[in-house]
Amino acid sequence: KFRYPGPAPRSRETALLMLADGTEAWARAERPQTEQELRSLVHKSIERVQQSGQINNTHLTLRDLALIKESFISTLRGTLHPRIKYPKEKAKLASSEVATRPAEKKND
């Protein structure tokens, strides 16, 4: 369980950055595959920080935390979605179509 060294955040902005950093790191490590897994991860990430008292001095409200969760889910959904696997034949064809020959010198 990671905890930032130094004093707990005192501003809403600092708390938001701390929550974003921790949640993104956990999401990249876990690589949730479904919407439910992503929602659960974001909820647990923020809940752990909240229960440990790290954001007690920030004046974040429960409504703020709900908005933050939804924003994180939306952002992470866009950045962690699986990529399309392209057929290997197309990749080979595309690379073989590129002609590599030395430039020709023009005589004027």
PDB file of N, CA and C in Angstrom:
ATOM      1  N   LYS A   1       0.850  -1.183   0.000  1.00  0.00           N
ATOM      2  CA  LYS A   1       0.000   0.000   0.000  1.00  0.00           C
ATOM      3  C   LYS A   1       0.886   1.233   0.000  1.00  0.00           C
ATOM      4  N   PHE A   2       0.824   1.958  -1.069  1.00  0.00           N
ATOM      5  CA  PHE A   2       1.671   3.139  -1.231  1.00  0.00           C
ATOM      6  C   PHE A   2       1.044   4.333  -0.526  1.00  0.00           C
ATOM      7  N   ARG A   3       1.891   5.112   0.084  1.00  0.00           N
ATOM      8  CA  ARG A   3       1.450   6.350   0.713  1.00  0.00           C
ATOM      9  C   ARG A   3       2.485   7.415   0.391  1.00  0.00           C
ATOM     10  N   TYR A   4       2.020   8.578  -0.042  1.00  0.00           N
ATOM     11  CA  TYR A   4       2.944   9.655  -0.382  1.00  0.00           C
ATOM     12  C   TYR A   4       3.683  10.135   0.862  1.00  0.00           C
ATOM     13  N   PRO A   5       4.999  10.382   0.741  1.00  0.00           N
ATOM     14  CA  PRO A   5       5.738  10.926   1.879  1.00  0.00           C
ATOM     15  C   PRO A   5       5.363  12.390   2.088  1.00  0.00           C
ATOM     16  N   GLY A   6       5.586  12.855   3.268  1.00  0.00           N
ATOM     17  CA  GLY A   6       5.304  14.266   3.541  1.00  0.00           C
ATOM     18  C   GLY A   6       3.897  14.479   4.049  1.00  0.00           C
ATOM     19  N   PRO A   7       3.515  15.734   4.164  1.00  0.00           N
ATOM     20  CA  PRO A   7       2.195  16.046   4.720  1.00  0.00           C
ATOM     21  C   PRO A   7       1.072  15.660   3.752  1.00  0.00           C
ATOM     22  N   ALA A   8      -0.081  15.400   4.326  1.00  0.00           N
ATOM     23  CA  ALA A   8      -1.267  15.100   3.516  1.00  0.00           C
ATOM     24  C   ALA A   8      -1.674  16.360   2.755  1.00  0.00           C
ATOM     25  N   PRO A   9      -2.325  16.195   1.610  1.00  0.00           N
ATOM     26  CA  PRO A   9      -2.762  17.363   0.838  1.00  0.00           C
ATOM     27  C   PRO A   9      -3.660  18.283   1.660  1.00  0.00           C
ATOM     28  N   ARG A  10      -3.521  19.573   1.411  1.00  0.00           N
ATOM     29  CA  ARG A  10      -4.355  20.558   2.110  1.00  0.00           C
ATOM     30  C   ARG A  10      -5.289  21.279   1.152  1.00  0.00           C
ATOM     31  N   SER A  11      -5.062  21.119  -0.133  1.00  0.00           N
ATOM     32  CA  SER A  11      -5.940  21.776  -1.105  1.00  0.00           C
ATOM     33  C   SER A  11      -6.664  20.717  -1.929  1.00  0.00           C
ATOM     34  N   ARG A  12      -7.773  21.132  -2.486  1.00  0.00           N
ATOM     35  CA  ARG A  12      -8.557  20.232  -3.329  1.00  0.00           C
ATOM     36  C   ARG A  12      -7.751  19.821  -4.565  1.00  0.00           C
ATOM     37  N   GLU A  13      -7.005  20.770  -5.116  1.00  0.00           N
ATOM     38  CA  GLU A  13      -6.224  20.508  -6.322  1.00  0.00           C
ATOM     39  C   GLU A  13      -5.125  19.470  -6.070  1.00  0.00           C
ATOM     40  N   THR A  14      -4.437  19.608  -4.943  1.00  0.00           N
ATOM     41  CA  THR A  14      -3.382  18.658  -4.609  1.00  0.00           C
ATOM     42  C   THR A  14      -3.971  17.271  -4.389  1.00  0.00           C
ATOM     43  N   ALA A  15      -5.105  17.218  -3.723  1.00  0.00           N
ATOM     44  CA  ALA A  15      -5.774  15.935  -3.500  1.00  0.00           C
ATOM     45  C   ALA A  15      -6.188  15.306  -4.826  1.00  0.00           C
ATOM     46  N   LEU A  16      -6.704  16.120  -5.724  1.00  0.00           N
ATOM     47  CA  LEU A  16      -7.124  15.620  -7.031  1.00  0.00           C
ATOM     48  C   LEU A  16      -5.938  15.021  -7.788  1.00  0.00           C
ATOM     49  N   LEU A  17      -4.805  15.701  -7.761  1.00  0.00           N
ATOM     50  CA  LEU A  17      -3.610  15.176  -8.426  1.00  0.00           C
ATOM     51  C   LEU A  17      -3.154  13.861  -7.797  1.00  0.00           C
ATOM     52  N   MET A  18      -3.198  13.785  -6.479  1.00  0.00           N
ATOM     53  CA  MET A  18      -2.806  12.569  -5.789  1.00  0.00           C
ATOM     54  C   MET A  18      -3.741  11.417  -6.166  1.00  0.00           C
ATOM     55  N   LEU A  19      -5.044  11.683  -6.178  1.00  0.00           N
ATOM     56  CA  LEU A  19      -6.019  10.656  -6.546  1.00  0.00           C
ATOM     57  C   LEU A  19      -5.824  10.203  -7.994  1.00  0.00           C
ATOM     58  N   ALA A  20      -5.604  11.156  -8.880  1.00  0.00           N
ATOM     59  CA  ALA A  20      -5.425  10.829 -10.298  1.00  0.00           C
ATOM     60  C   ALA A  20      -4.171   9.984 -10.512  1.00  0.00           C
ATOM     61  N   ASP A  21      -3.082  10.371  -9.883  1.00  0.00           N
ATOM     62  CA  ASP A  21      -1.826   9.649 -10.038  1.00  0.00           C
ATOM     63  C   ASP A  21      -1.956   8.213  -9.545  1.00  0.00           C
ATOM     64  N   GLY A  22      -2.499   8.046  -8.361  1.00  0.00           N
ATOM     65  CA  GLY A  22      -2.645   6.709  -7.787  1.00  0.00           C
ATOM     66  C   GLY A  22      -3.601   5.829  -8.575  1.00  0.00           C
ATOM     67  N   THR A  23      -4.710   6.408  -8.998  1.00  0.00           N
ATOM     68  CA  THR A  23      -5.712   5.641  -9.737  1.00  0.00           C
ATOM     69  C   THR A  23      -5.183   5.232 -11.106  1.00  0.00           C
ATOM     70  N   GLU A  24      -4.517   6.149 -11.790  1.00  0.00           N
ATOM     71  CA  GLU A  24      -3.968   5.812 -13.107  1.00  0.00           C
ATOM     72  C   GLU A  24      -2.909   4.717 -12.993  1.00  0.00           C
ATOM     73  N   ALA A  25      -2.030   4.827 -12.012  1.00  0.00           N
ATOM     74  CA  ALA A  25      -0.980   3.823 -11.837  1.00  0.00           C
ATOM     75  C   ALA A  25      -1.585   2.446 -11.581  1.00  0.00           C
ATOM     76  N   TRP A  26      -2.584   2.391 -10.730  1.00  0.00           N
ATOM     77  CA  TRP A  26      -3.227   1.119 -10.409  1.00  0.00           C
ATOM     78  C   TRP A  26      -3.939   0.559 -11.645  1.00  0.00           C
ATOM     79  N   ALA A  27      -4.607   1.413 -12.394  1.00  0.00           N
ATOM     80  CA  ALA A  27      -5.321   0.968 -13.597  1.00  0.00           C
ATOM     81  C   ALA A  27      -4.349   0.445 -14.651  1.00  0.00           C
ATOM     82  N   ARG A  28      -3.216   1.094 -14.816  1.00  0.00           N
ATOM     83  CA  ARG A  28      -2.232   0.622 -15.800  1.00  0.00           C
ATOM     84  C   ARG A  28      -1.616  -0.709 -15.365  1.00  0.00           C
ATOM     85  N   ALA A  29      -1.457  -0.899 -14.066  1.00  0.00           N
ATOM     86  CA  ALA A  29      -0.900  -2.156 -13.561  1.00  0.00           C
ATOM     87  C   ALA A  29      -1.908  -3.300 -13.672  1.00  0.00           C
ATOM     88  N   GLU A  30      -3.158  -3.033 -13.356  1.00  0.00           N
ATOM     89  CA  GLU A  30      -4.194  -4.070 -13.341  1.00  0.00           C
ATOM     90  C   GLU A  30      -4.810  -4.338 -14.709  1.00  0.00           C
ATOM     91  N   ARG A  31      -4.857  -3.332 -15.584  1.00  0.00           N
ATOM     92  CA  ARG A  31      -5.449  -3.442 -16.923  1.00  0.00           C
ATOM     93  C   ARG A  31      -6.867  -4.023 -16.878  1.00  0.00           C
ATOM     94  N   PRO A  32      -7.818  -3.315 -16.259  1.00  0.00           N
ATOM     95  CA  PRO A  32      -9.192  -3.827 -16.192  1.00  0.00           C
ATOM     96  C   PRO A  32      -9.745  -4.080 -17.595  1.00  0.00           C
ATOM     97  N   GLN A  33     -10.472  -5.194 -17.746  1.00  0.00           N
ATOM     98  CA  GLN A  33     -10.966  -5.605 -19.057  1.00  0.00           C
ATOM     99  C   GLN A  33     -12.415  -5.217 -19.309  1.00  0.00           C
ATOM    100  N   THR A  34     -13.158  -4.960 -18.257  1.00  0.00           N
ATOM    101  CA  THR A  34     -14.572  -4.621 -18.421  1.00  0.00           C
ATOM    102  C   THR A  34     -14.872  -3.290 -17.743  1.00  0.00           C
ATOM    103  N   GLU A  35     -16.011  -2.738 -18.093  1.00  0.00           N
ATOM    104  CA  GLU A  35     -16.475  -1.490 -17.470  1.00  0.00           C
ATOM    105  C   GLU A  35     -16.619  -1.678 -15.959  1.00  0.00           C
ATOM    106  N   GLN A  36     -17.162  -2.823 -15.545  1.00  0.00           N
ATOM    107  CA  GLN A  36     -17.362  -3.081 -14.115  1.00  0.00           C
ATOM    108  C   GLN A  36     -16.023  -3.170 -13.387  1.00  0.00           C
ATOM    109  N   GLU A  37     -15.048  -3.826 -13.978  1.00  0.00           N
ATOM    110  CA  GLU A  37     -13.718  -3.907 -13.359  1.00  0.00           C
ATOM    111  C   GLU A  37     -13.103  -2.521 -13.218  1.00  0.00           C
ATOM    112  N   LEU A  38     -13.259  -1.692 -14.234  1.00  0.00           N
ATOM    113  CA  LEU A  38     -12.724  -0.330 -14.191  1.00  0.00           C
ATOM    114  C   LEU A  38     -13.413   0.479 -13.099  1.00  0.00           C
ATOM    115  N   ARG A  39     -14.735   0.404 -13.040  1.00  0.00           N
ATOM    116  CA  ARG A  39     -15.488   1.135 -12.014  1.00  0.00           C
ATOM    117  C   ARG A  39     -15.067   0.690 -10.612  1.00  0.00           C
ATOM    118  N   SER A  40     -14.928  -0.600 -10.432  1.00  0.00           N
ATOM    119  CA  SER A  40     -14.532  -1.134  -9.129  1.00  0.00           C
ATOM    120  C   SER A  40     -13.132  -0.654  -8.740  1.00  0.00           C
ATOM    121  N   LEU A  41     -12.214  -0.675  -9.682  1.00  0.00           N
ATOM    122  CA  LEU A  41     -10.846  -0.231  -9.420  1.00  0.00           C
ATOM    123  C   LEU A  41     -10.812   1.240  -9.016  1.00  0.00           C
ATOM    124  N   VAL A  42     -11.516   2.086  -9.754  1.00  0.00           N
ATOM    125  CA  VAL A  42     -11.539   3.522  -9.445  1.00  0.00           C
ATOM    126  C   VAL A  42     -12.157   3.747  -8.065  1.00  0.00           C
ATOM    127  N   HIS A  43     -13.257   3.067  -7.795  1.00  0.00           N
ATOM    128  CA  HIS A  43     -13.921   3.218  -6.496  1.00  0.00           C
ATOM    129  C   HIS A  43     -12.980   2.799  -5.358  1.00  0.00           C
ATOM    130  N   LYS A  44     -12.346   1.639  -5.493  1.00  0.00           N
ATOM    131  CA  LYS A  44     -11.438   1.144  -4.451  1.00  0.00           C
ATOM    132  C   LYS A  44     -10.242   2.073  -4.256  1.00  0.00           C
ATOM    133  N   SER A  45      -9.714   2.582  -5.348  1.00  0.00           N
ATOM    134  CA  SER A  45      -8.552   3.468  -5.272  1.00  0.00           C
ATOM    135  C   SER A  45      -8.865   4.720  -4.456  1.00  0.00           C
ATOM    136  N   ILE A  46      -9.977   5.342  -4.770  1.00  0.00           N
ATOM    137  CA  ILE A  46     -10.361   6.569  -4.064  1.00  0.00           C
ATOM    138  C   ILE A  46     -10.789   6.253  -2.633  1.00  0.00           C
ATOM    139  N   GLU A  47     -11.479   5.140  -2.453  1.00  0.00           N
ATOM    140  CA  GLU A  47     -11.934   4.737  -1.120  1.00  0.00           C
ATOM    141  C   GLU A  47     -10.754   4.498  -0.177  1.00  0.00           C
ATOM    142  N   ARG A  48      -9.699   3.869  -0.670  1.00  0.00           N
ATOM    143  CA  ARG A  48      -8.516   3.609   0.168  1.00  0.00           C
ATOM    144  C   ARG A  48      -7.879   4.910   0.654  1.00  0.00           C
ATOM    145  N   VAL A  49      -7.739   5.855  -0.246  1.00  0.00           N
ATOM    146  CA  VAL A  49      -7.140   7.142   0.126  1.00  0.00           C
ATOM    147  C   VAL A  49      -8.043   7.863   1.122  1.00  0.00           C
ATOM    148  N   GLN A  50      -9.327   7.824   0.864  1.00  0.00           N
ATOM    149  CA  GLN A  50     -10.291   8.488   1.748  1.00  0.00           C
ATOM    150  C   GLN A  50     -10.270   7.857   3.143  1.00  0.00           C
ATOM    151  N   GLN A  51     -10.292   6.536   3.220  1.00  0.00           N
ATOM    152  CA  GLN A  51     -10.318   5.853   4.514  1.00  0.00           C
ATOM    153  C   GLN A  51      -9.014   6.001   5.287  1.00  0.00           C
ATOM    154  N   SER A  52      -7.917   6.217   4.584  1.00  0.00           N
ATOM    155  CA  SER A  52      -6.636   6.383   5.277  1.00  0.00           C
ATOM    156  C   SER A  52      -6.473   7.791   5.846  1.00  0.00           C
ATOM    157  N   GLY A  53      -7.427   8.677   5.526  1.00  0.00           N
ATOM    158  CA  GLY A  53      -7.393  10.029   6.074  1.00  0.00           C
ATOM    159  C   GLY A  53      -6.515  10.997   5.308  1.00  0.00           C
ATOM    160  N   GLN A  54      -6.010  10.587   4.150  1.00  0.00           N
ATOM    161  CA  GLN A  54      -5.081  11.439   3.410  1.00  0.00           C
ATOM    162  C   GLN A  54      -5.736  12.667   2.794  1.00  0.00           C
ATOM    163  N   ILE A  55      -7.060  12.660   2.649  1.00  0.00           N
ATOM    164  CA  ILE A  55      -7.734  13.823   2.050  1.00  0.00           C
ATOM    165  C   ILE A  55      -8.659  14.527   3.042  1.00  0.00           C
ATOM    166  N   ASN A  56      -8.470  14.262   4.314  1.00  0.00           N
ATOM    167  CA  ASN A  56      -9.336  14.872   5.339  1.00  0.00           C
ATOM    168  C   ASN A  56      -9.240  16.392   5.396  1.00  0.00           C
ATOM    169  N   ASN A  57      -8.100  16.955   5.076  1.00  0.00           N
ATOM    170  CA  ASN A  57      -7.898  18.403   5.195  1.00  0.00           C
ATOM    171  C   ASN A  57      -8.130  19.158   3.888  1.00  0.00           C
ATOM    172  N   THR A  58      -8.792  18.531   2.933  1.00  0.00           N
ATOM    173  CA  THR A  58      -8.945  19.141   1.613  1.00  0.00           C
ATOM    174  C   THR A  58     -10.329  19.722   1.368  1.00  0.00           C
ATOM    175  N   HIS A  59     -11.258  19.439   2.208  1.00  0.00           N
ATOM    176  CA  HIS A  59     -12.640  19.918   2.071  1.00  0.00           C
ATOM    177  C   HIS A  59     -13.323  19.393   0.817  1.00  0.00           C
ATOM    178  N   LEU A  60     -12.879  18.227   0.322  1.00  0.00           N
ATOM    179  CA  LEU A  60     -13.597  17.585  -0.777  1.00  0.00           C
ATOM    180  C   LEU A  60     -14.881  16.987  -0.214  1.00  0.00           C
ATOM    181  N   THR A  61     -15.974  17.212  -0.906  1.00  0.00           N
ATOM    182  CA  THR A  61     -17.263  16.676  -0.460  1.00  0.00           C
ATOM    183  C   THR A  61     -17.500  15.311  -1.102  1.00  0.00           C
ATOM    184  N   LEU A  62     -18.503  14.599  -0.603  1.00  0.00           N
ATOM    185  CA  LEU A  62     -18.865  13.324  -1.211  1.00  0.00           C
ATOM    186  C   LEU A  62     -19.311  13.529  -2.657  1.00  0.00           C
ATOM    187  N   ARG A  63     -19.973  14.643  -2.906  1.00  0.00           N
ATOM    188  CA  ARG A  63     -20.385  14.961  -4.282  1.00  0.00           C
ATOM    189  C   ARG A  63     -19.151  15.176  -5.160  1.00  0.00           C
ATOM    190  N   ASP A  64     -18.151  15.884  -4.634  1.00  0.00           N
ATOM    191  CA  ASP A  64     -16.900  16.075  -5.379  1.00  0.00           C
ATOM    192  C   ASP A  64     -16.270  14.724  -5.721  1.00  0.00           C
ATOM    193  N   LEU A  65     -16.218  13.833  -4.729  1.00  0.00           N
ATOM    194  CA  LEU A  65     -15.600  12.527  -4.945  1.00  0.00           C
ATOM    195  C   LEU A  65     -16.377  11.710  -5.978  1.00  0.00           C
ATOM    196  N   ALA A  66     -17.697  11.821  -5.975  1.00  0.00           N
ATOM    197  CA  ALA A  66     -18.512  11.117  -6.977  1.00  0.00           C
ATOM    198  C   ALA A  66     -18.213  11.651  -8.378  1.00  0.00           C
ATOM    199  N   LEU A  67     -18.087  12.966  -8.505  1.00  0.00           N
ATOM    200  CA  LEU A  67     -17.755  13.563  -9.806  1.00  0.00           C
ATOM    201  C   LEU A  67     -16.348  13.165 -10.256  1.00  0.00           C
ATOM    202  N   ILE A  68     -15.426  13.131  -9.319  1.00  0.00           N
ATOM    203  CA  ILE A  68     -14.051  12.735  -9.623  1.00  0.00           C
ATOM    204  C   ILE A  68     -14.028  11.290 -10.119  1.00  0.00           C
ATOM    205  N   LYS A  69     -14.759  10.403  -9.443  1.00  0.00           N
ATOM    206  CA  LYS A  69     -14.812   8.996  -9.858  1.00  0.00           C
ATOM    207  C   LYS A  69     -15.315   8.872 -11.289  1.00  0.00           C
ATOM    208  N   GLU A  70     -16.412   9.548 -11.599  1.00  0.00           N
ATOM    209  CA  GLU A  70     -16.978   9.455 -12.953  1.00  0.00           C
ATOM    210  C   GLU A  70     -16.016  10.022 -13.997  1.00  0.00           C
ATOM    211  N   SER A  71     -15.337  11.090 -13.652  1.00  0.00           N
ATOM    212  CA  SER A  71     -14.358  11.670 -14.574  1.00  0.00           C
ATOM    213  C   SER A  71     -13.196  10.709 -14.816  1.00  0.00           C
ATOM    214  N   PHE A  72     -12.696  10.090 -13.752  1.00  0.00           N
ATOM    215  CA  PHE A  72     -11.601   9.131 -13.885  1.00  0.00           C
ATOM    216  C   PHE A  72     -12.031   7.941 -14.741  1.00  0.00           C
ATOM    217  N   ILE A  73     -13.236   7.445 -14.511  1.00  0.00           N
ATOM    218  CA  ILE A  73     -13.735   6.299 -15.280  1.00  0.00           C
ATOM    219  C   ILE A  73     -13.795   6.654 -16.757  1.00  0.00           C
ATOM    220  N   SER A  74     -14.341   7.812 -17.054  1.00  0.00           N
ATOM    221  CA  SER A  74     -14.455   8.248 -18.447  1.00  0.00           C
ATOM    222  C   SER A  74     -13.081   8.400 -19.095  1.00  0.00           C
ATOM    223  N   THR A  75     -12.164   9.018 -18.398  1.00  0.00           N
ATOM    224  CA  THR A  75     -10.819   9.236 -18.939  1.00  0.00           C
ATOM    225  C   THR A  75     -10.075   7.919 -19.119  1.00  0.00           C
ATOM    226  N   LEU A  76     -10.117   7.066 -18.109  1.00  0.00           N
ATOM    227  CA  LEU A  76      -9.397   5.797 -18.194  1.00  0.00           C
ATOM    228  C   LEU A  76     -10.014   4.875 -19.241  1.00  0.00           C
ATOM    229  N   ARG A  77     -11.312   4.939 -19.414  1.00  0.00           N
ATOM    230  CA  ARG A  77     -11.974   4.139 -20.448  1.00  0.00           C
ATOM    231  C   ARG A  77     -11.390   4.496 -21.819  1.00  0.00           C
ATOM    232  N   GLY A  78     -11.138   5.770 -22.028  1.00  0.00           N
ATOM    233  CA  GLY A  78     -10.584   6.216 -23.303  1.00  0.00           C
ATOM    234  C   GLY A  78      -9.120   5.886 -23.490  1.00  0.00           C
ATOM    235  N   THR A  79      -8.371   5.811 -22.416  1.00  0.00           N
ATOM    236  CA  THR A  79      -6.930   5.564 -22.552  1.00  0.00           C
ATOM    237  C   THR A  79      -6.550   4.097 -22.425  1.00  0.00           C
ATOM    238  N   LEU A  80      -7.378   3.294 -21.780  1.00  0.00           N
ATOM    239  CA  LEU A  80      -7.019   1.896 -21.540  1.00  0.00           C
ATOM    240  C   LEU A  80      -7.760   0.912 -22.431  1.00  0.00           C
ATOM    241  N   HIS A  81      -8.554   1.399 -23.367  1.00  0.00           N
ATOM    242  CA  HIS A  81      -9.314   0.473 -24.203  1.00  0.00           C
ATOM    243  C   HIS A  81      -8.367  -0.391 -25.025  1.00  0.00           C
ATOM    244  N   PRO A  82      -8.780  -1.628 -25.322  1.00  0.00           N
ATOM    245  CA  PRO A  82      -7.904  -2.511 -26.102  1.00  0.00           C
ATOM    246  C   PRO A  82      -7.748  -2.020 -27.536  1.00  0.00           C
ATOM    247  N   ARG A  83      -6.599  -2.241 -28.085  1.00  0.00           N
ATOM    248  CA  ARG A  83      -6.312  -1.854 -29.464  1.00  0.00           C
ATOM    249  C   ARG A  83      -6.745  -2.965 -30.418  1.00  0.00           C
ATOM    250  N   ILE A  84      -7.077  -2.570 -31.628  1.00  0.00           N
ATOM    251  CA  ILE A  84      -7.446  -3.534 -32.655  1.00  0.00           C
ATOM    252  C   ILE A  84      -6.183  -4.253 -33.116  1.00  0.00           C
ATOM    253  N   LYS A  85      -6.270  -5.578 -33.249  1.00  0.00           N
ATOM    254  CA  LYS A  85      -5.136  -6.339 -33.772  1.00  0.00           C
ATOM    255  C   LYS A  85      -5.298  -6.433 -35.278  1.00  0.00           C
ATOM    256  N   TYR A  86      -4.337  -5.895 -35.981  1.00  0.00           N
ATOM    257  CA  TYR A  86      -4.375  -5.914 -37.434  1.00  0.00           C
ATOM    258  C   TYR A  86      -3.769  -7.213 -37.950  1.00  0.00           C
ATOM    259  N   PRO A  87      -4.307  -7.728 -39.046  1.00  0.00           N
ATOM    260  CA  PRO A  87      -3.727  -8.950 -39.626  1.00  0.00           C
ATOM    261  C   PRO A  87      -2.282  -8.700 -40.039  1.00  0.00           C
ATOM    262  N   LYS A  88      -1.450  -9.709 -39.860  1.00  0.00           N
ATOM    263  CA  LYS A  88      -0.030  -9.564 -40.177  1.00  0.00           C
ATOM    264  C   LYS A  88       0.204  -9.400 -41.669  1.00  0.00           C
ATOM    265  N   GLU A  89      -0.644  -9.984 -42.498  1.00  0.00           N
ATOM    266  CA  GLU A  89      -0.467  -9.884 -43.946  1.00  0.00           C
ATOM    267  C   GLU A  89      -0.520  -8.438 -44.417  1.00  0.00           C
ATOM    268  N   LYS A  90      -1.424  -7.660 -43.873  1.00  0.00           N
ATOM    269  CA  LYS A  90      -1.525  -6.256 -44.269  1.00  0.00           C
ATOM    270  C   LYS A  90      -0.269  -5.488 -43.874  1.00  0.00           C
ATOM    271  N   ALA A  91       0.264  -5.797 -42.726  1.00  0.00           N
ATOM    272  CA  ALA A  91       1.473  -5.109 -42.273  1.00  0.00           C
ATOM    273  C   ALA A  91       2.649  -5.453 -43.181  1.00  0.00           C
ATOM    274  N   LYS A  92       2.755  -6.726 -43.580  1.00  0.00           N
ATOM    275  CA  LYS A  92       3.843  -7.129 -44.479  1.00  0.00           C
ATOM    276  C   LYS A  92       3.683  -6.471 -45.838  1.00  0.00           C
ATOM    277  N   LEU A  93       2.457  -6.448 -46.348  1.00  0.00           N
ATOM    278  CA  LEU A  93       2.190  -5.845 -47.642  1.00  0.00           C
ATOM    279  C   LEU A  93       2.530  -4.358 -47.618  1.00  0.00           C
ATOM    280  N   ALA A  94       2.119  -3.687 -46.575  1.00  0.00           N
ATOM    281  CA  ALA A  94       2.374  -2.250 -46.468  1.00  0.00           C
ATOM    282  C   ALA A  94       3.872  -1.960 -46.427  1.00  0.00           C
ATOM    283  N   SER A  95       4.627  -2.768 -45.715  1.00  0.00           N
ATOM    284  CA  SER A  95       6.065  -2.512 -45.620  1.00  0.00           C
ATOM    285  C   SER A  95       6.790  -2.887 -46.908  1.00  0.00           C
ATOM    286  N   SER A  96       6.273  -3.869 -47.659  1.00  0.00           N
ATOM    287  CA  SER A  96       6.945  -4.250 -48.903  1.00  0.00           C
ATOM    288  C   SER A  96       6.636  -3.282 -50.036  1.00  0.00           C
ATOM    289  N   GLU A  97       5.564  -2.518 -49.919  1.00  0.00           N
ATOM    290  CA  GLU A  97       5.203  -1.560 -50.952  1.00  0.00           C
ATOM    291  C   GLU A  97       6.100  -0.326 -50.947  1.00  0.00           C
ATOM    292  N   VAL A  98       6.755  -0.083 -49.862  1.00  0.00           N
ATOM    293  CA  VAL A  98       7.628   1.079 -49.760  1.00  0.00           C
ATOM    294  C   VAL A  98       8.934   0.748 -50.467  1.00  0.00           C
ATOM    295  N   ALA A  99       9.167   1.408 -51.560  1.00  0.00           N
ATOM    296  CA  ALA A  99      10.391   1.162 -52.327  1.00  0.00           C
ATOM    297  C   ALA A  99      11.537   1.927 -51.699  1.00  0.00           C
ATOM    298  N   THR A 100      12.619   1.235 -51.525  1.00  0.00           N
ATOM    299  CA  THR A 100      13.803   1.898 -50.976  1.00  0.00           C
ATOM    300  C   THR A 100      14.911   1.808 -52.013  1.00  0.00           C
ATOM    301  N   ARG A 101      15.161   2.897 -52.660  1.00  0.00           N
ATOM    302  CA  ARG A 101      16.246   2.970 -53.627  1.00  0.00           C
ATOM    303  C   ARG A 101      16.894   4.339 -53.499  1.00  0.00           C
ATOM    304  N   PRO A 102      18.130   4.452 -53.892  1.00  0.00           N
ATOM    305  CA  PRO A 102      18.818   5.735 -53.750  1.00  0.00           C
ATOM    306  C   PRO A 102      18.181   6.802 -54.639  1.00  0.00           C
ATOM    307  N   ALA A 103      18.301   8.012 -54.220  1.00  0.00           N
ATOM    308  CA  ALA A 103      17.768   9.131 -55.004  1.00  0.00           C
ATOM    309  C   ALA A 103      18.551   9.254 -56.300  1.00  0.00           C
ATOM    310  N   GLU A 104      17.840   9.602 -57.350  1.00  0.00           N
ATOM    311  CA  GLU A 104      18.489   9.758 -58.649  1.00  0.00           C
ATOM    312  C   GLU A 104      18.963  11.190 -58.816  1.00  0.00           C
ATOM    313  N   LYS A 105      20.120  11.330 -59.438  1.00  0.00           N
ATOM    314  CA  LYS A 105      20.666  12.658 -59.687  1.00  0.00           C
ATOM    315  C   LYS A 105      20.137  13.140 -61.031  1.00  0.00           C
ATOM    316  N   LYS A 106      19.575  14.338 -61.052  1.00  0.00           N
ATOM    317  CA  LYS A 106      19.040  14.902 -62.288  1.00  0.00           C
ATOM    318  C   LYS A 106      20.123  15.718 -62.967  1.00  0.00           C
ATOM    319  N   ASN A 107      20.224  15.548 -64.263  1.00  0.00           N
ATOM    320  CA  ASN A 107      21.146  16.362 -65.062  1.00  0.00           C
ATOM    321  C   ASN A 107      20.371  17.518 -65.646  1.00  0.00           C
ATOM    322  N   ASP A 108      20.744  18.714 -65.324  1.00  0.00           N
ATOM    323  CA  ASP A 108      20.018  19.889 -65.836  1.00  0.00           C
ATOM    324  C   ASP A 108      20.561  20.350 -67.131  1.00  0.00           C
TER     325      ASP A 108
END
